mmCIF file of C-alpha atoms in Angstrom:
data_model
loop_
_atom_site.group_PDB
_atom_site.id
_atom_site.type_symbol
_atom_site.label_atom_id
_atom_site.label_comp_id
_atom_site.label_asym_id
_atom_site.label_seq_id
_atom_site.Cartn_x
_atom_site.Cartn_y
_atom_site.Cartn_z
ATOM 1 C CA MET A 14 19.700 16.850 -11.545
ATOM 2 C CA SER A 15 17.646 17.240 -8.356
ATOM 3 C CA PHE A 16 17.770 14.614 -5.660
ATOM 4 C CA ILE A 17 14.301 13.226 -6.347
ATOM 5 C CA GLU A 18 14.993 13.129 -10.096
ATOM 6 C CA SER A 19 18.048 10.974 -9.352
ATOM 7 C CA ILE A 20 15.819 8.619 -7.330
ATOM 8 C CA LYS A 21 13.393 8.424 -10.261
ATOM 9 C CA GLU A 22 16.249 7.550 -12.606
ATOM 10 C CA ARG A 23 17.347 4.752 -10.289
ATOM 11 C CA ALA A 24 13.763 3.465 -10.143
ATOM 12 C CA LYS A 25 13.586 3.355 -13.954
ATOM 13 C CA GLN A 26 16.699 1.155 -14.190
ATOM 14 C CA ASN A 27 14.936 -1.801 -12.556
ATOM 15 C CA LYS A 28 11.209 -1.151 -12.584
ATOM 16 C CA LYS A 29 9.161 -2.470 -9.701
ATOM 17 C CA ARG A 30 5.450 -3.206 -9.247
ATOM 18 C CA ILE A 31 3.995 -0.702 -6.805
ATOM 19 C CA VAL A 32 0.423 -0.946 -5.523
ATOM 20 C CA LEU A 33 -1.690 2.174 -4.968
ATOM 21 C CA PRO A 34 -4.804 1.081 -3.054
ATOM 22 C CA GLU A 35 -6.348 4.537 -2.508
ATOM 23 C CA THR A 36 -8.127 4.793 -5.853
ATOM 24 C CA MET A 37 -10.877 6.862 -4.252
ATOM 25 C CA ASP A 38 -8.443 9.812 -4.083
ATOM 26 C CA ARG A 39 -7.974 11.887 -7.243
ATOM 27 C CA ARG A 40 -4.410 12.845 -6.233
ATOM 28 C CA VAL A 41 -3.386 9.192 -6.266
ATOM 29 C CA LEU A 42 -4.741 8.692 -9.779
ATOM 30 C CA GLU A 43 -3.050 11.880 -11.005
ATOM 31 C CA ALA A 44 0.194 10.542 -9.531
ATOM 32 C CA ALA A 45 -0.381 7.179 -11.230
ATOM 33 C CA GLU A 46 -0.728 8.957 -14.588
ATOM 34 C CA LYS A 47 2.555 10.789 -14.036
ATOM 35 C CA ILE A 48 4.409 7.656 -12.863
ATOM 36 C CA ILE A 49 3.226 5.739 -15.935
ATOM 37 C CA ARG A 50 4.129 8.607 -18.271
ATOM 38 C CA GLU A 51 7.620 8.928 -16.768
ATOM 39 C CA ASP A 52 8.035 5.111 -16.689
ATOM 40 C CA ILE A 53 9.105 5.109 -13.030
ATOM 41 C CA ALA A 54 7.257 1.958 -11.915
ATOM 42 C CA ASP A 55 4.604 -0.523 -12.961
ATOM 43 C CA ILE A 56 1.428 0.599 -11.190
ATOM 44 C CA ILE A 57 -1.270 -1.656 -9.751
ATOM 45 C CA LEU A 58 -4.544 0.029 -8.757
ATOM 46 C CA ILE A 59 -7.032 -1.659 -6.421
ATOM 47 C CA GLY A 60 -10.746 -0.952 -6.813
ATOM 48 C CA LYS A 61 -13.889 -1.315 -8.871
ATOM 49 C CA GLU A 62 -13.320 -0.450 -12.509
ATOM 50 C CA GLU A 63 -16.293 1.888 -12.739
ATOM 51 C CA GLU A 64 -15.276 3.813 -9.623
ATOM 52 C CA ILE A 65 -11.698 4.188 -10.838
ATOM 53 C CA ALA A 66 -13.004 5.355 -14.220
ATOM 54 C CA GLU A 67 -15.187 7.966 -12.519
ATOM 55 C CA ASN A 68 -12.378 9.202 -10.267
ATOM 56 C CA SER A 69 -9.853 9.355 -13.124
ATOM 57 C CA LYS A 70 -11.902 11.273 -15.683
ATOM 58 C CA GLY A 71 -9.586 13.218 -17.975
ATOM 59 C CA LEU A 72 -6.536 11.167 -16.956
ATOM 60 C CA ASP A 73 -4.689 8.518 -18.936
ATOM 61 C CA ILE A 74 -4.042 5.599 -16.597
ATOM 62 C CA SER A 75 -4.397 2.952 -19.297
ATOM 63 C CA GLY A 76 -0.904 1.715 -18.473
ATOM 64 C CA ALA A 77 -1.914 0.678 -14.950
ATOM 65 C CA LYS A 78 -3.094 -2.790 -13.975
ATOM 66 C CA ILE A 79 -6.466 -2.626 -12.222
ATOM 67 C CA ILE A 80 -7.519 -5.375 -9.808
ATOM 68 C CA ASN A 81 -11.105 -5.445 -8.577
ATOM 69 C CA PRO A 82 -11.192 -7.540 -5.374
ATOM 70 C CA PHE A 83 -14.900 -8.220 -5.862
ATOM 71 C CA THR A 84 -14.419 -9.955 -9.214
ATOM 72 C CA SER A 85 -10.748 -11.009 -9.282
ATOM 73 C CA ASP A 86 -9.808 -14.677 -9.446
ATOM 74 C CA LEU A 87 -7.054 -13.832 -6.948
ATOM 75 C CA THR A 88 -9.415 -12.984 -4.095
ATOM 76 C CA GLU A 89 -10.148 -16.561 -3.075
ATOM 77 C CA GLU A 90 -6.471 -17.546 -3.071
ATOM 78 C CA LEU A 91 -5.447 -14.438 -1.154
ATOM 79 C CA THR A 92 -8.198 -14.997 1.397
ATOM 80 C CA LEU A 93 -7.028 -18.538 2.133
ATOM 81 C CA GLU A 94 -3.404 -17.376 2.360
ATOM 82 C CA PHE A 95 -4.406 -14.539 4.699
ATOM 83 C CA VAL A 96 -6.198 -17.011 6.990
ATOM 84 C CA GLU A 97 -3.066 -19.173 7.062
ATOM 85 C CA ILE A 98 -0.862 -16.183 7.962
ATOM 86 C CA ARG A 99 -3.157 -15.118 10.810
ATOM 87 C CA LYS A 100 -4.415 -18.507 11.985
ATOM 88 C CA ASN A 101 -2.616 -18.172 15.315
ATOM 89 C CA LYS A 102 -4.599 -14.977 15.872
ATOM 90 C CA GLY A 103 -7.876 -16.755 15.180
ATOM 91 C CA LEU A 104 -8.691 -15.026 11.888
ATOM 92 C CA THR A 105 -11.626 -16.734 10.175
ATOM 93 C CA TYR A 106 -12.262 -17.083 6.445
ATOM 94 C CA ASP A 107 -15.207 -14.672 6.558
ATOM 95 C CA GLU A 108 -13.206 -12.076 8.526
ATOM 96 C CA ALA A 109 -10.278 -12.349 6.137
ATOM 97 C CA LYS A 110 -12.437 -11.930 3.045
ATOM 98 C CA LYS A 111 -14.265 -8.974 4.586
ATOM 99 C CA LEU A 112 -10.956 -7.208 5.251
ATOM 100 C CA LEU A 113 -9.694 -7.833 1.716
ATOM 101 C CA LEU A 114 -12.912 -6.497 0.175
ATOM 102 C CA GLU A 115 -13.435 -3.524 2.481
ATOM 103 C CA ASP A 116 -9.860 -2.354 3.111
ATOM 104 C CA TYR A 117 -7.783 -2.314 -0.055
ATOM 105 C CA ALA A 118 -4.572 -1.886 1.951
ATOM 106 C CA TYR A 119 -4.964 -5.505 3.095
ATOM 107 C CA PHE A 120 -5.415 -6.657 -0.496
ATOM 108 C CA ALA A 121 -2.340 -4.641 -1.523
ATOM 109 C CA CYS A 122 -0.193 -6.188 1.212
ATOM 110 C CA MET A 123 -1.332 -9.671 0.249
ATOM 111 C CA LEU A 124 -0.202 -8.981 -3.328
ATOM 112 C CA VAL A 125 3.255 -8.155 -1.965
ATOM 113 C CA LYS A 126 3.287 -11.122 0.413
ATOM 114 C CA THR A 127 2.498 -13.545 -2.422
ATOM 115 C CA GLY A 128 5.100 -12.047 -4.766
ATOM 116 C CA ARG A 129 2.642 -10.340 -7.125
ATOM 117 C CA ALA A 130 3.870 -6.846 -6.240
ATOM 118 C CA ASP A 131 7.021 -5.299 -4.783
ATOM 119 C CA GLY A 132 5.737 -2.450 -2.608
ATOM 120 C CA VAL A 133 2.760 -0.404 -1.449
ATOM 121 C CA VAL A 134 2.204 3.343 -1.094
ATOM 122 C CA SER A 135 -0.860 4.526 0.829
ATOM 123 C CA GLY A 136 -1.916 7.153 3.367
ATOM 124 C CA ALA A 137 -3.170 10.019 1.177
ATOM 125 C CA CYS A 138 -6.610 9.659 2.729
ATOM 126 C CA HIS A 139 -5.993 7.127 5.495
ATOM 127 C CA SER A 140 -4.136 7.289 8.799
ATOM 128 C CA THR A 141 -0.669 5.874 9.382
ATOM 129 C CA ALA A 142 -2.247 3.105 11.481
ATOM 130 C CA ASN A 143 -4.562 2.131 8.616
ATOM 131 C CA THR A 144 -1.577 1.979 6.264
ATOM 132 C CA LEU A 145 0.872 0.104 8.481
ATOM 133 C CA ARG A 146 -1.400 -2.294 10.390
ATOM 134 C CA PRO A 147 -1.926 -4.557 7.351
ATOM 135 C CA ALA A 148 1.798 -4.462 6.564
ATOM 136 C CA LEU A 149 2.784 -5.513 10.071
ATOM 137 C CA GLN A 150 0.154 -8.267 10.174
ATOM 138 C CA ILE A 151 0.879 -9.670 6.714
ATOM 139 C CA ILE A 152 4.383 -8.750 5.491
ATOM 140 C CA LYS A 153 5.922 -8.376 8.971
ATOM 141 C CA THR A 154 9.369 -7.136 9.961
ATOM 142 C CA LYS A 155 12.683 -7.889 8.317
ATOM 143 C CA PRO A 156 14.729 -10.585 10.070
ATOM 144 C CA GLY A 157 16.964 -9.050 12.718
ATOM 145 C CA THR A 158 14.918 -5.842 12.936
ATOM 146 C CA MET A 159 14.055 -4.699 16.433
ATOM 147 C CA LEU A 160 11.211 -2.413 15.423
ATOM 148 C CA VAL A 161 9.616 -0.736 12.447
ATOM 149 C CA SER A 162 10.174 3.019 12.349
ATOM 150 C CA ALA A 163 9.578 5.850 9.900
ATOM 151 C CA PHE A 164 11.519 8.770 8.503
ATOM 152 C CA PHE A 165 11.081 11.734 6.231
ATOM 153 C CA LEU A 166 13.549 12.345 3.460
ATOM 154 C CA MET A 167 14.002 16.109 3.544
ATOM 155 C CA VAL A 168 15.391 18.074 0.600
ATOM 156 C CA VAL A 169 16.061 21.669 1.678
ATOM 157 C CA PRO A 170 16.670 24.180 -1.130
ATOM 158 C CA ASP A 171 19.767 26.399 -1.106
ATOM 159 C CA CYS A 172 21.082 24.671 2.025
ATOM 160 C CA VAL A 173 24.756 24.184 2.872
ATOM 161 C CA TYR A 174 24.037 21.806 5.746
ATOM 162 C CA GLY A 175 23.588 18.050 5.714
ATOM 163 C CA ASN A 176 24.312 16.396 2.383
ATOM 164 C CA ASN A 177 23.820 19.517 0.237
ATOM 165 C CA GLY A 178 20.484 20.053 1.948
ATOM 166 C CA VAL A 179 19.414 16.398 1.994
ATOM 167 C CA PHE A 180 18.591 14.880 5.393
ATOM 168 C CA VAL A 181 16.860 11.919 6.969
ATOM 169 C CA PHE A 182 14.611 12.936 9.905
ATOM 170 C CA ALA A 183 13.602 10.030 12.182
ATOM 171 C CA ASP A 184 11.387 8.958 13.766
ATOM 172 C CA SER A 185 8.962 11.522 12.418
ATOM 173 C CA GLY A 186 5.976 9.326 11.733
ATOM 174 C CA LEU A 187 5.520 6.211 13.826
ATOM 175 C CA VAL A 188 7.225 5.460 17.176
ATOM 176 C CA GLN A 189 5.685 7.727 19.797
ATOM 177 C CA ASN A 190 8.200 7.719 22.633
ATOM 178 C CA PRO A 191 11.102 5.360 21.949
ATOM 179 C CA ASN A 192 13.265 4.179 24.815
ATOM 180 C CA SER A 193 17.058 4.193 24.597
ATOM 181 C CA GLU A 194 17.324 0.805 22.894
ATOM 182 C CA GLU A 195 14.651 1.757 20.387
ATOM 183 C CA LEU A 196 16.327 5.100 19.659
ATOM 184 C CA ALA A 197 19.567 3.256 18.945
ATOM 185 C CA ALA A 198 17.755 0.879 16.597
ATOM 186 C CA ILE A 199 16.106 3.827 14.813
ATOM 187 C CA ALA A 200 19.556 5.395 14.393
ATOM 188 C CA LYS A 201 20.909 2.242 12.772
ATOM 189 C CA SER A 202 17.928 1.802 10.428
ATOM 190 C CA SER A 203 18.054 5.472 9.463
ATOM 191 C CA ALA A 204 21.767 5.257 8.660
ATOM 192 C CA GLU A 205 21.040 2.275 6.387
ATOM 193 C CA SER A 206 18.192 4.162 4.694
ATOM 194 C CA PHE A 207 20.399 7.212 4.111
ATOM 195 C CA GLU A 208 23.104 5.038 2.547
ATOM 196 C CA LEU A 209 20.592 3.338 0.261
ATOM 197 C CA LEU A 210 18.720 6.418 -0.908
ATOM 198 C CA VAL A 211 21.353 9.154 -0.838
ATOM 199 C CA GLY A 212 24.423 7.079 -1.590
ATOM 200 C CA SER A 213 26.660 9.000 0.808
ATOM 201 C CA GLU A 214 28.125 8.249 4.216
ATOM 202 C CA PRO A 215 25.583 8.806 6.989
ATOM 203 C CA SER A 216 26.532 11.029 9.902
ATOM 204 C CA VAL A 217 23.974 10.443 12.635
ATOM 205 C CA ALA A 218 23.140 12.983 15.350
ATOM 206 C CA MET A 219 21.047 11.940 18.345
ATOM 207 C CA LEU A 220 19.214 15.174 19.093
ATOM 208 C CA SER A 221 18.322 16.685 22.448
ATOM 209 C CA HIS A 222 17.848 20.068 24.112
ATOM 210 C CA SER A 223 21.288 19.399 25.602
ATOM 211 C CA THR A 224 24.748 19.141 24.059
ATOM 212 C CA LYS A 225 27.296 16.924 25.806
ATOM 213 C CA GLY A 226 25.936 17.439 29.304
ATOM 214 C CA SER A 227 24.860 21.086 29.063
ATOM 215 C CA ALA A 228 21.509 20.163 30.661
ATOM 216 C CA SER A 229 20.404 17.537 33.147
ATOM 217 C CA HIS A 230 17.064 15.742 32.804
ATOM 218 C CA PRO A 231 15.728 12.176 32.370
ATOM 219 C CA ASP A 232 14.929 13.032 28.727
ATOM 220 C CA VAL A 233 18.602 13.843 28.197
ATOM 221 C CA ASP A 234 19.649 10.627 29.956
ATOM 222 C CA LYS A 235 17.522 8.642 27.492
ATOM 223 C CA VAL A 236 19.447 10.065 24.551
ATOM 224 C CA VAL A 237 22.842 9.676 26.252
ATOM 225 C CA ASN A 238 22.091 6.000 26.878
ATOM 226 C CA ALA A 239 20.896 5.573 23.300
ATOM 227 C CA VAL A 240 24.204 6.927 22.008
ATOM 228 C CA LYS A 241 26.148 4.439 24.166
ATOM 229 C CA ILE A 242 24.054 1.535 22.895
ATOM 230 C CA ALA A 243 24.296 2.637 19.260
ATOM 231 C CA LYS A 244 28.079 3.054 19.379
ATOM 232 C CA GLU A 245 28.493 -0.406 20.924
ATOM 233 C CA ARG A 246 26.111 -2.221 18.592
ATOM 234 C CA TYR A 247 26.637 -0.345 15.335
ATOM 235 C CA PRO A 248 30.306 0.742 15.264
ATOM 236 C CA GLN A 249 30.240 0.789 11.450
ATOM 237 C CA TYR A 250 28.327 4.088 11.570
ATOM 238 C CA LYS A 251 29.232 7.562 12.766
ATOM 239 C CA ILE A 252 26.716 8.174 15.562
ATOM 240 C CA ASP A 253 27.061 10.780 18.290
ATOM 241 C CA GLY A 254 25.088 12.827 20.808
ATOM 242 C CA GLU A 255 23.487 14.132 22.723
ATOM 243 C CA LEU A 256 23.511 17.178 20.424
ATOM 244 C CA GLN A 257 21.362 20.248 20.044
ATOM 245 C CA LEU A 258 20.237 20.847 16.486
ATOM 246 C CA ASP A 259 22.613 23.730 15.835
ATOM 247 C CA ALA A 260 25.573 21.773 17.205
ATOM 248 C CA ALA A 261 24.591 18.857 14.975
ATOM 249 C CA ILE A 262 24.553 20.710 11.653
ATOM 250 C CA VAL A 263 26.443 24.031 11.967
ATOM 251 C CA PRO A 264 30.246 23.659 11.954
ATOM 252 C CA GLU A 265 30.882 26.933 13.793
ATOM 253 C CA VAL A 266 28.538 25.980 16.621
ATOM 254 C CA ALA A 267 29.914 22.445 16.753
ATOM 255 C CA ALA A 268 33.455 23.784 17.144
ATOM 256 C CA THR A 269 32.377 25.491 20.368
ATOM 257 C CA LYS A 270 29.838 23.055 21.812
ATOM 258 C CA ALA A 271 31.203 19.651 20.731
ATOM 259 C CA PRO A 272 34.764 20.050 19.429
ATOM 260 C CA ASP A 273 35.666 16.385 19.877
ATOM 261 C CA SER A 274 32.645 14.952 18.035
ATOM 262 C CA ASN A 275 33.072 13.212 14.681
ATOM 263 C CA VAL A 276 29.434 14.012 13.829
ATOM 264 C CA ALA A 277 28.760 17.503 15.179
ATOM 265 C CA GLY A 278 28.675 20.185 12.508
ATOM 266 C CA HIS A 279 28.018 17.877 9.571
ATOM 267 C CA ALA A 280 25.162 15.561 10.566
ATOM 268 C CA ASN A 281 22.857 14.451 7.761
ATOM 269 C CA VAL A 282 20.725 11.951 9.716
ATOM 270 C CA LEU A 283 18.815 13.547 12.585
ATOM 271 C CA ILE A 284 17.322 11.277 15.252
ATOM 272 C CA PHE A 285 14.669 13.040 17.292
ATOM 273 C CA PRO A 286 14.030 12.018 20.915
ATOM 274 C CA ASP A 287 10.311 11.390 20.369
ATOM 275 C CA LEU A 288 7.570 11.593 17.763
ATOM 276 C CA ASP A 289 6.385 15.032 18.905
ATOM 277 C CA ALA A 290 9.798 16.544 18.207
ATOM 278 C CA GLY A 291 10.238 14.659 14.938
ATOM 279 C CA ASN A 292 6.818 15.533 13.554
ATOM 280 C CA ILE A 293 7.080 19.203 14.536
ATOM 281 C CA GLY A 294 10.636 19.381 13.217
ATOM 282 C CA TYR A 295 9.932 18.073 9.746
ATOM 283 C CA LYS A 296 6.841 20.242 9.326
ATOM 284 C CA LEU A 297 8.720 23.363 10.403
ATOM 285 C CA VAL A 298 11.422 22.709 7.832
ATOM 286 C CA GLN A 299 8.892 21.784 5.156
ATOM 287 C CA ARG A 300 6.763 24.898 5.613
ATOM 288 C CA LEU A 301 9.293 27.566 6.605
ATOM 289 C CA ALA A 302 12.260 26.448 4.508
ATOM 290 C CA LYS A 303 10.011 25.276 1.642
ATOM 291 C CA ALA A 304 11.674 21.878 1.782
ATOM 292 C CA GLU A 305 10.504 18.820 -0.092
ATOM 293 C CA ALA A 306 9.358 16.237 2.475
ATOM 294 C CA TYR A 307 8.982 12.646 1.289
ATOM 295 C CA GLY A 308 7.361 10.240 3.699
ATOM 296 C CA PRO A 309 6.772 8.922 6.214
ATOM 297 C CA VAL A 310 8.976 6.261 4.646
ATOM 298 C CA THR A 311 9.023 3.095 6.702
ATOM 299 C CA GLN A 312 12.101 1.062 7.547
ATOM 300 C CA GLY A 313 12.227 -2.410 9.018
ATOM 301 C CA ILE A 314 9.352 -4.060 7.098
ATOM 302 C CA ALA A 315 10.291 -7.117 5.013
ATOM 303 C CA ALA A 316 9.059 -5.332 1.859
ATOM 304 C CA PRO A 317 8.508 -1.588 1.455
ATOM 305 C CA VAL A 318 5.103 -0.285 2.518
ATOM 306 C CA ASN A 319 5.193 3.477 2.733
ATOM 307 C CA ASP A 320 2.875 6.012 4.239
ATOM 308 C CA LEU A 321 1.896 9.418 2.883
ATOM 309 C CA SER A 322 1.004 12.573 4.721
ATOM 310 C CA ARG A 323 -2.689 13.308 4.231
ATOM 311 C CA GLY A 324 -1.572 16.795 3.179
ATOM 312 C CA CYS A 325 0.501 15.373 0.317
ATOM 313 C CA ASN A 326 0.357 16.632 -3.244
ATOM 314 C CA VAL A 327 0.734 14.695 -6.488
ATOM 315 C CA ASP A 328 4.502 15.208 -6.716
ATOM 316 C CA ASP A 329 4.896 13.969 -3.117
ATOM 317 C CA ILE A 330 3.122 10.736 -4.075
ATOM 318 C CA VAL A 331 5.271 10.312 -7.194
ATOM 319 C CA GLY A 332 8.404 10.856 -5.101
ATOM 320 C CA VAL A 333 7.404 8.312 -2.462
ATOM 321 C CA VAL A 334 6.578 5.758 -5.162
ATOM 322 C CA ALA A 335 10.068 6.260 -6.631
ATOM 323 C CA ILE A 336 11.635 5.862 -3.173
ATOM 324 C CA THR A 337 9.560 2.715 -2.578
ATOM 325 C CA ALA A 338 10.768 1.282 -5.883
ATOM 326 C CA VAL A 339 14.415 1.902 -4.957
ATOM 327 C CA GLN A 340 13.833 0.265 -1.570
ATOM 328 C CA ALA A 341 12.286 -2.725 -3.354
ATOM 329 C CA GLN A 342 15.335 -3.013 -5.610
ATOM 330 C CA LYS A 343 17.421 -3.760 -2.525
ATOM 331 C CA ASN A 344 15.306 -6.884 -1.925
ATOM 332 C CA ASP A 345 16.698 -8.287 -5.183
ATOM 333 C CA ASN A 346 20.077 -8.646 -3.522
#
């Protein structure tokens, strides 16, 4: 069984209600059909019935729940609740209702906030900011979380590295230029996400263009400091660096460059020094190694709200919905 099929099976064991607000995108509706057919999650679609019908011609999405914000009895209640959540920011009733009617991501997040849904997947035709802004305003961060970050779950075919080719790449979708404390927090969140989704022990490499002092630069210092912070604050995880990519994942290189490291040579969680490196890295692996790339998956929000790459295909959306459902299962505990 492939990795993503195992995630789907886990999702089926305790089905969750996942909202797909981008009903203007045919790929999303094709994914909804597949999710319903495979019984992975209970799907909620946001939009006008006639528009969804037009966009889903030839598809069977009869198993989905459709909520039209313009006619739903929920809209008034959600508007008042939204005003209450954002009253300290001066949000008015008219502004709140306008957002719920014009930006379905806000409506989706309010469904999660009020316990009517368990997670949201969006981003097929909207930016990361459009997807995550409503989540951060409405659902907010998990208690004890320093910052929200994002990762890609990478599944590399015919790969002996990582966890049989499975990796977490972070942050590859959200935090532009994390400082040392933020990098350490991303490392901890990513280790937790790897444990949850992969079910194996995380081995976290803090990546750099330097390995154990082979280069000197403020960018290297940032990673070195992040490693110190992470080891002090999160001793339950194997975290080490600074490591070049080859030293992090190739045992033969690790034996030469970082022989005393308990991570080098078998890392399965890769923490990139900034968003440029993380974004370039995951796309290189996705395109050149023909890897499956699921994400950006967020970590640190009180309930799962996950982004999609605008270049995603139907199977990518199905995979991220399954991942979101498994994340939501953890909130049962």
